[in-house]
């Protein structure tokens, strides 16, 4: 395989390509092929950017038609037909049926652009500077987003201090007995606690990169009530677990809460094209024209595929039901595997079709390598990359899903066995 130019010329910062050493050439649905024609089943889904799979046919049709018609590709934030259709479809399919009234801000096209815009807006609205965030949170790699991200290694990469200004324990962080939100409220109410009332709290309902940590509906409801009581804005970062990953379009629907601000990206365009949105309550829309800006806020081909994705996948609740059904299949299989290896594997957790199994870091690392050798792409998450994270396209068919789970089981078995052999070899020395 010719991979020399990557090692010779591409920066050492490259990451995922080290876990998946191949040169990819084609992809469709939940499968990719490298240039040798080797097939891989995708349990990674572009880190959540490919909920509807690779090159979904109905979206591709809309995109090709748009491109061949010489329609607008780049437009800053000019009005275009493609943007009008997306806004109308978003109202019709997502906002109105859920009784949600949000204004829509188009920030730059990546997830961290949406988070930065949300933080900036929260500060402008409240006149406060602090943003409370949670242990194990991940919100992106630019300075503002890093400052609300838990992972020390990622924050140190900034090269300037980006210490989380107000770090709070996430749901269950200190175990089920500790009421972390009661502690938060006590800090807020004591003017000598040293904890100033923040502009906003930013939260993921399921911490994806942080290790598939699930906030309970009850905890999210309490967080919503607490933030309302103290006039703190609630920002939900739904970049990875929105767009149907947990079943419903937004991940917070199950808890019945309404955030003040919502960040969306990753699977929003439905096609892997860069696109982000900030949804904000109308009364928060205090931006002056052009106050927040960006050249690529008008990625019209992404508007076209995003509109098509809403029309195709969200016209009824069939995708939601499919996510619940397939999520149950994945969970059952992970639990079976975990029971087989009680010393190396632990809790299975997640919601919808973001599911993980806690492993020893060695087994998790070895299992991803064994899986790739067997034709399955799967990544890890968590503080020590110790959680195997099953994140397949939501549209994966049952046969491929089962095939992928069978490969995963074999890869984990092999990873555990290799560890056992190494342990007995070192015991014999
Ligand atoms: C991926 C991700 C981001 C950052 O998105 P980028 O497009 O990589 O900037 C932010 N928050 C969450 C929860 C994410 O999963």
Coordinates of C-alpha atoms and ligand atoms in Angstrom, one line a residue:
X1 CA 0.0 0.0 0.0
X2 CA 1.4 3.4 -0.9
X3 CA 1.2 5.5 2.2
X4 CA 4.7 7.2 2.1
X5 CA 3.5 10.7 1.3
X6 CA 1.3 10.8 4.4
X7 CA 4.3 10.0 6.7
X8 CA 6.6 12.2 4.6
X9 CA 4.4 15.3 4.2
X10 CA 1.4 15.2 6.5
X11 CA 1.7 16.7 10.0
X12 CA 2.3 14.5 13.0
X13 CA -1.0 15.8 14.3
X14 CA -2.8 13.3 12.2
X15 CA -4.8 10.9 14.4
X16 CA -7.6 8.7 13.2
X17 CA -5.5 7.5 10.2
X18 CA -3.1 5.9 12.7
X19 CA -5.9 3.8 14.2
X20 CA -7.2 2.9 10.7
X21 CA -4.1 2.4 8.5
X22 CA -5.5 2.1 5.0
X23 CA -6.1 4.4 2.0
X24 CA -9.8 4.7 1.6
X25 CA -11.3 4.9 -1.8
X26 CA -15.1 4.4 -1.7
X27 CA -17.9 4.2 0.8
X28 CA -21.6 3.5 0.8
X29 CA -24.1 3.2 3.6
X30 CA -22.3 1.5 6.5
X31 CA -19.3 0.2 4.5
X32 CA -16.0 1.6 3.3
X33 CA -13.5 0.1 0.8
X34 CA -9.8 0.8 0.7
X35 CA -7.9 1.1 -2.6
X36 CA -7.1 -2.6 -2.5
X37 CA -10.8 -3.3 -2.4
X38 CA -10.8 -4.5 1.2
X39 CA -14.1 -3.9 2.8
X40 CA -14.7 -2.4 6.3
X41 CA -17.9 -2.2 8.2
X42 CA -18.3 1.2 9.8
X43 CA -19.0 1.3 13.5
X44 CA -17.4 4.8 13.7
X45 CA -19.6 6.9 11.4
X46 CA -17.3 9.8 11.0
X47 CA -17.4 10.4 14.8
X48 CA -21.1 10.9 14.5
X49 CA -21.1 12.9 11.2
X50 CA -22.6 10.1 9.2
X51 CA -25.8 9.1 11.0
X52 CA -27.5 8.5 7.6
X53 CA -24.5 6.5 6.3
X54 CA -22.0 7.3 3.6
X55 CA -23.3 8.9 0.4
X56 CA -27.0 8.3 1.1
X57 CA -28.7 8.0 -2.3
X58 CA -31.7 10.5 -1.8
X59 CA -29.3 13.2 -0.5
X60 CA -26.8 12.6 -3.3
X61 CA -29.5 13.1 -5.9
X62 CA -30.5 16.5 -4.4
X63 CA -26.8 17.5 -4.2
X64 CA -26.0 16.5 -7.8
X65 CA -29.0 18.2 -9.2
X66 CA -28.1 21.4 -7.2
X67 CA -24.4 21.3 -8.5
X68 CA -25.2 20.5 -12.1
X69 CA -27.7 23.4 -12.1
X70 CA -25.0 25.9 -11.3
X71 CA -26.9 27.0 -8.2
X72 CA -25.2 29.1 -5.5
X73 CA -22.3 27.3 -3.8
X74 CA -20.8 30.1 -1.7
X75 CA -22.8 33.0 -0.4
X76 CA -21.5 34.3 3.0
X77 CA -24.8 35.0 4.7
X78 CA -26.7 36.2 1.6
X79 CA -30.3 35.0 1.1
X80 CA -30.4 32.0 -1.2
X81 CA -33.1 29.7 -2.2
X82 CA -31.2 26.8 -0.6
X83 CA -31.1 28.6 2.8
X84 CA -34.8 29.5 2.6
X85 CA -35.7 25.9 2.0
X86 CA -33.6 24.7 4.9
X87 CA -35.1 27.3 7.3
X88 CA -38.6 26.4 6.2
X89 CA -38.0 22.7 6.4
X90 CA -36.4 23.1 9.9
X91 CA -39.5 25.0 11.0
X92 CA -41.9 22.5 9.5
X93 CA -40.2 19.2 10.4
X94 CA -38.3 19.9 13.6
X95 CA -39.3 23.1 15.5
X96 CA -43.1 23.4 15.0
X97 CA -44.0 19.7 15.8
X98 CA -41.9 19.9 19.0
X99 CA -43.4 23.3 20.0
X100 CA -39.9 24.9 19.9
X101 CA -39.4 28.5 19.1
X102 CA -35.8 29.2 18.2
X103 CA -34.0 31.7 16.0
X104 CA -31.3 30.1 13.8
X105 CA -27.7 31.4 13.7
X106 CA -25.4 30.0 11.0
X107 CA -21.9 30.2 12.5
X108 CA -18.8 28.8 10.7
X109 CA -19.2 25.3 9.4
X110 CA -17.6 23.2 12.2
X111 CA -18.9 22.1 15.6
X112 CA -16.5 24.2 17.6
X113 CA -17.7 27.3 15.6
X114 CA -21.2 26.7 17.0
X115 CA -19.9 26.3 20.5
X116 CA -17.8 29.5 20.3
X117 CA -20.8 31.4 19.0
X118 CA -23.0 30.1 21.8
X119 CA -20.5 31.0 24.5
X120 CA -20.0 34.5 23.1
X121 CA -23.8 35.1 22.9
X122 CA -24.3 33.8 26.5
X123 CA -21.7 36.3 27.7
X124 CA -23.2 39.2 25.7
X125 CA -26.7 38.5 26.9
X126 CA -25.9 38.1 30.6
X127 CA -22.9 40.4 30.9
X128 CA -21.2 37.6 32.9
X129 CA -18.0 35.9 31.8
X130 CA -18.0 32.4 33.5
X131 CA -19.3 29.3 31.7
X132 CA -19.9 26.3 33.8
X133 CA -19.1 22.9 32.2
X134 CA -18.7 19.3 33.3
X135 CA -16.1 16.7 34.1
X136 CA -15.2 14.7 31.0
X137 CA -16.9 17.2 28.7
X138 CA -15.8 17.7 25.1
X139 CA -16.8 20.8 23.2
X140 CA -14.2 21.3 20.5
X141 CA -10.6 22.4 19.9
X142 CA -10.6 26.2 19.6
X143 CA -9.8 28.3 22.7
X144 CA -13.3 29.0 24.0
X145 CA -14.4 25.4 23.5
X146 CA -11.2 24.0 25.0
X147 CA -11.9 26.1 28.1
X148 CA -15.1 24.2 28.7
X149 CA -13.5 20.8 27.8
X150 CA -12.4 18.4 30.6
X151 CA -9.6 16.5 28.9
X152 CA -6.3 17.9 30.2
X153 CA -4.2 16.8 27.3
X154 CA -6.5 18.6 24.8
X155 CA -6.5 21.8 27.0
X156 CA -2.7 21.8 27.4
X157 CA -2.4 21.7 23.6
X158 CA -3.8 25.2 23.5
X159 CA -0.5 26.6 24.7
X160 CA -2.2 29.3 26.8
X161 CA -4.2 28.8 30.0
X162 CA -7.6 27.5 29.2
X163 CA -8.7 26.2 32.6
X164 CA -12.4 25.5 32.8
X165 CA -13.7 28.5 34.7
X166 CA -16.4 26.7 36.5
X167 CA -16.0 22.9 36.4
X168 CA -18.8 20.8 37.8
X169 CA -19.2 17.1 38.4
X170 CA -21.3 15.5 35.6
X171 CA -24.3 13.3 36.5
X172 CA -23.1 10.3 38.5
X173 CA -19.5 11.4 38.5
X174 CA -19.1 10.8 42.3
X175 CA -21.4 7.8 42.2
X176 CA -25.2 7.6 42.4
X177 CA -25.3 8.7 46.0
X178 CA -23.9 12.2 45.5
X179 CA -26.3 14.9 44.3
X180 CA -23.9 17.0 42.2
X181 CA -26.5 19.6 41.4
X182 CA -27.4 20.2 45.0
X183 CA -23.7 21.0 45.5
X184 CA -23.7 23.3 42.5
X185 CA -26.7 25.2 43.9
X186 CA -25.0 25.5 47.3
X187 CA -22.0 27.1 45.7
X188 CA -24.2 29.5 43.8
X189 CA -26.1 30.6 46.9
X190 CA -23.0 31.2 49.0
X191 CA -21.5 34.5 48.0
X192 CA -18.2 33.5 49.7
X193 CA -17.9 30.2 47.8
X194 CA -15.7 31.7 45.2
X195 CA -18.0 30.4 42.5
X196 CA -19.5 33.4 40.6
X197 CA -22.8 33.0 38.9
X198 CA -21.9 31.9 35.4
X199 CA -23.4 33.2 32.1
X200 CA -24.3 29.7 31.1
X201 CA -24.0 26.0 31.8
X202 CA -22.9 24.0 28.7
X203 CA -23.8 20.3 28.8
X204 CA -23.8 17.2 26.6
X205 CA -26.8 14.9 27.5
X206 CA -24.6 12.0 26.6
X207 CA -20.9 12.7 26.8
X208 CA -19.6 11.0 23.7
X209 CA -15.8 11.6 23.6
X210 CA -15.8 11.7 27.4
X211 CA -16.7 7.9 27.6
X212 CA -20.4 7.5 26.8
X213 CA -21.6 9.0 30.1
X214 CA -25.3 9.4 30.1
X215 CA -27.1 12.2 32.0
X216 CA -30.4 10.9 33.4
X217 CA -33.6 12.6 32.4
X218 CA -34.2 13.5 36.1
X219 CA -30.7 15.1 36.3
X220 CA -31.3 17.1 33.1
X221 CA -34.7 18.3 34.4
X222 CA -33.1 19.4 37.7
X223 CA -30.3 21.2 35.8
X224 CA -32.9 23.0 33.7
X225 CA -34.8 24.0 36.9
X226 CA -31.7 25.1 38.7
X227 CA -30.4 27.2 35.8
X228 CA -33.8 28.8 35.4
X229 CA -34.0 29.6 39.1
X230 CA -30.6 31.3 39.0
X231 CA -31.1 33.1 35.6
X232 CA -28.2 31.0 34.0
X233 CA -28.5 30.1 30.3
X234 CA -28.6 26.4 29.5
X235 CA -26.6 25.4 26.4
X236 CA -27.0 21.9 25.1
X237 CA -24.2 20.8 22.9
X238 CA -26.0 18.3 20.7
X239 CA -23.3 18.2 18.1
X240 CA -22.6 14.5 18.4
X241 CA -25.7 13.0 19.9
X242 CA -28.3 15.2 18.1
X243 CA -29.8 14.4 14.7
X244 CA -31.3 11.1 15.9
X245 CA -28.3 9.5 17.5
X246 CA -30.3 8.8 20.7
X247 CA -33.5 8.1 18.8
X248 CA -35.3 11.5 18.9
X249 CA -34.0 14.4 16.7
X250 CA -32.7 16.3 19.8
X251 CA -31.1 14.2 22.5
X252 CA -32.9 16.3 25.2
X253 CA -36.4 15.5 24.1
X254 CA -36.7 12.4 26.3
X255 CA -36.1 14.6 29.4
X256 CA -38.7 17.1 28.2
X257 CA -36.5 20.1 28.7
X258 CA -36.1 23.2 26.5
X259 CA -32.5 24.6 26.5
X260 CA -31.9 28.3 25.9
X261 CA -29.3 27.5 23.2
X262 CA -28.6 24.4 21.2
X263 CA -25.5 23.6 19.1
X264 CA -25.9 21.3 16.2
X265 CA -23.3 20.1 13.6
X266 CA -21.8 16.7 12.7
X267 CA -24.8 14.8 11.1
X268 CA -26.8 18.0 10.4
X269 CA -25.9 18.2 6.7
X270 CA -26.6 14.4 6.5
X271 CA -23.9 14.0 3.9
X272 CA -20.7 14.6 5.8
X273 CA -20.5 18.2 4.4
X274 CA -19.5 20.8 7.0
X275 CA -22.5 22.6 8.6
X276 CA -23.3 24.0 12.0
X277 CA -26.3 25.7 13.6
X278 CA -26.9 27.6 16.8
X279 CA -30.5 27.6 17.9
X280 CA -31.4 30.4 20.3
X281 CA -34.5 31.5 22.1
X282 CA -35.8 34.6 20.3
X283 CA -35.3 36.9 23.3
X284 CA -31.6 36.0 23.3
X285 CA -31.1 37.2 19.8
X286 CA -29.2 40.4 20.8
X287 CA -26.5 40.1 18.1
X288 CA -25.7 43.3 16.2
X289 CA -25.6 42.7 12.4
X290 CA -22.2 41.1 11.5
X291 CA -21.1 41.1 15.1
X292 CA -20.3 37.4 14.8
X293 CA -19.0 36.5 11.3
X294 CA -17.4 33.9 9.1
X295 CA -16.7 33.3 5.4
X296 CA -18.1 29.9 5.2
X297 CA -21.5 30.4 6.9
X298 CA -23.3 29.9 3.7
X299 CA -22.3 26.5 2.6
X300 CA -25.3 26.1 0.3
X301 CA -24.6 22.5 -0.9
X302 CA -24.7 21.5 2.8
X303 CA -28.0 23.4 3.1
X304 CA -29.4 21.3 0.3
X305 CA -28.4 17.9 1.8
X306 CA -29.5 19.0 5.2
X307 CA -33.0 19.9 3.8
X308 CA -33.1 16.6 2.0
X309 CA -32.1 14.7 5.2
X310 CA -35.0 16.3 7.1
X311 CA -37.4 15.5 4.3
X312 CA -36.3 11.9 3.9
X313 CA -35.5 10.8 7.5
X314 CA -37.7 12.9 9.7
X315 CA -41.0 12.9 7.9
X316 CA -42.3 10.5 10.5
X317 CA -41.0 8.6 13.5
X318 CA -39.7 5.5 11.7
X319 CA -36.1 6.4 12.2
X320 CA -36.6 7.0 15.9
X321 CA -38.2 3.5 16.2
X322 CA -35.4 1.9 14.2
X323 CA -32.8 3.5 16.5
X324 CA -34.5 2.1 19.5
X325 CA -34.8 -1.3 18.0
X326 CA -31.2 -1.5 16.7
X327 CA -29.9 0.1 19.9
X328 CA -31.4 -2.8 21.9
X329 CA -29.7 -5.4 19.6
X330 CA -26.3 -3.7 20.1
X331 CA -26.8 -3.4 23.9
X332 CA -27.8 -7.1 24.2
X333 CA -24.7 -8.2 22.2
X334 CA -22.4 -5.9 24.2
X335 CA -23.8 -7.3 27.5
X336 CA -23.3 -10.9 26.3
X337 CA -19.6 -10.1 25.4
X338 CA -19.1 -8.3 28.7
X339 CA -20.5 -11.2 30.7
X340 CA -18.0 -13.5 29.0
X341 CA -15.1 -11.4 30.2
X342 CA -16.0 -10.1 33.7
X343 CA -12.4 -9.3 34.6
X344 CA -11.6 -7.2 31.5
X345 CA -15.0 -5.7 30.6
X346 CA -17.4 -3.7 32.7
X347 CA -20.5 -1.6 32.3
X348 CA -22.4 -1.3 29.0
X349 CA -24.0 2.1 28.7
X350 CA -25.4 4.7 26.3
X351 CA -28.7 5.7 24.7
X352 CA -30.2 4.9 21.4
X353 CA -27.4 4.1 19.0
X354 CA -24.5 5.5 21.0
X355 CA -23.4 2.6 23.1
X356 CA -20.1 1.7 24.8
X357 CA -18.6 -1.0 26.9
X358 CA -16.0 -0.2 29.6
X359 CA -12.8 -2.2 29.2
X360 CA -9.3 -2.2 30.5
X361 CA -7.4 0.4 28.4
X362 CA -5.2 -2.5 27.0
X363 CA -8.1 -4.6 25.9
X364 CA -9.9 -1.6 24.3
X365 CA -6.8 -0.6 22.3
X366 CA -6.1 -4.2 21.3
X367 CA -9.8 -4.8 20.4
X368 CA -9.9 -1.8 18.0
X369 CA -6.8 -3.1 16.2
X370 CA -8.1 -6.7 16.1
X371 CA -11.4 -5.3 14.8
X372 CA -9.7 -3.4 12.0
X373 CA -7.7 -6.4 10.9
X374 CA -11.0 -8.3 10.7
X375 CA -12.7 -5.5 8.6
X376 CA -14.5 -3.4 11.3
X377 CA -13.9 0.2 12.1
X378 CA -14.5 1.1 15.8
X379 CA -13.1 3.8 18.0
X380 CA -12.6 4.3 21.7
X381 CA -13.6 7.1 24.1
X382 CA -13.0 8.1 27.7
X383 CA -10.3 9.4 29.9
X384 CA -7.9 6.5 29.1
X385 CA -9.5 5.5 25.8
X386 CA -11.0 2.6 27.8
X387 CA -14.5 2.6 26.4
X388 CA -15.2 0.8 23.1
X389 CA -17.7 3.0 21.4
X390 CA -20.3 1.5 19.0
X391 CA -21.4 4.4 16.7
X392 CA -22.7 2.9 13.5
X393 CA -24.8 4.8 10.9
X394 CA -28.4 4.8 12.2
X395 CA -29.5 3.4 8.8
X396 CA -27.3 0.3 9.0
X397 CA -29.3 -2.8 8.0
X398 CA -29.7 -5.7 10.3
X399 CA -27.4 -8.1 8.5
X400 CA -24.5 -5.7 8.5
X401 CA -25.1 -4.8 12.1
X402 CA -25.1 -8.4 13.1
X403 CA -22.0 -9.1 11.0
X404 CA -20.2 -6.1 12.6
X405 CA -21.2 -7.2 16.1
X406 CA -19.9 -10.7 15.4
X407 CA -16.6 -9.3 14.3
X408 CA -16.5 -7.1 17.4
X409 CA -17.1 -10.0 19.7
X410 CA -14.3 -12.0 18.0
X411 CA -12.0 -9.0 18.2
X412 CA -12.7 -8.5 21.9
X413 CA -12.2 -12.3 22.6
X414 CA -8.9 -12.1 20.8
X415 CA -7.8 -9.0 22.7
X416 CA -8.6 -10.6 26.0
X417 CA -6.9 -13.8 25.1
X418 CA -3.7 -11.9 23.9
X419 CA -3.6 -10.2 27.3
X420 CA -4.1 -13.5 29.1
X421 CA -1.2 -15.1 27.1
X422 CA 1.0 -12.1 27.9
X423 CA 0.2 -12.3 31.6
X424 CA 0.9 -16.0 31.9
X425 CA 4.1 -15.5 29.9
X426 CA 5.3 -12.9 32.3
X427 CA 4.2 -15.0 35.3
X428 CA 6.3 -17.9 34.0
X429 CA 9.4 -15.7 33.7
Ligands
LIG1 C1 -17.2 16.9 17.6 C2 -17.8 17.7 18.7 C3 -17.5 19.0 18.8 C4 -16.6 19.8 17.9 O1 -17.0 19.7 16.6 P1 -15.9 20.0 15.4 O2 -16.6 19.9 14.1 O3 -14.8 18.9 15.6 O4 -15.3 21.3 15.7 C5 -18.1 19.7 19.9 N1 -18.9 19.1 20.7 C6 -19.2 17.8 20.7 C7 -20.1 17.2 21.7 C8 -18.6 17.0 19.7 O5 -18.8 15.7 19.6

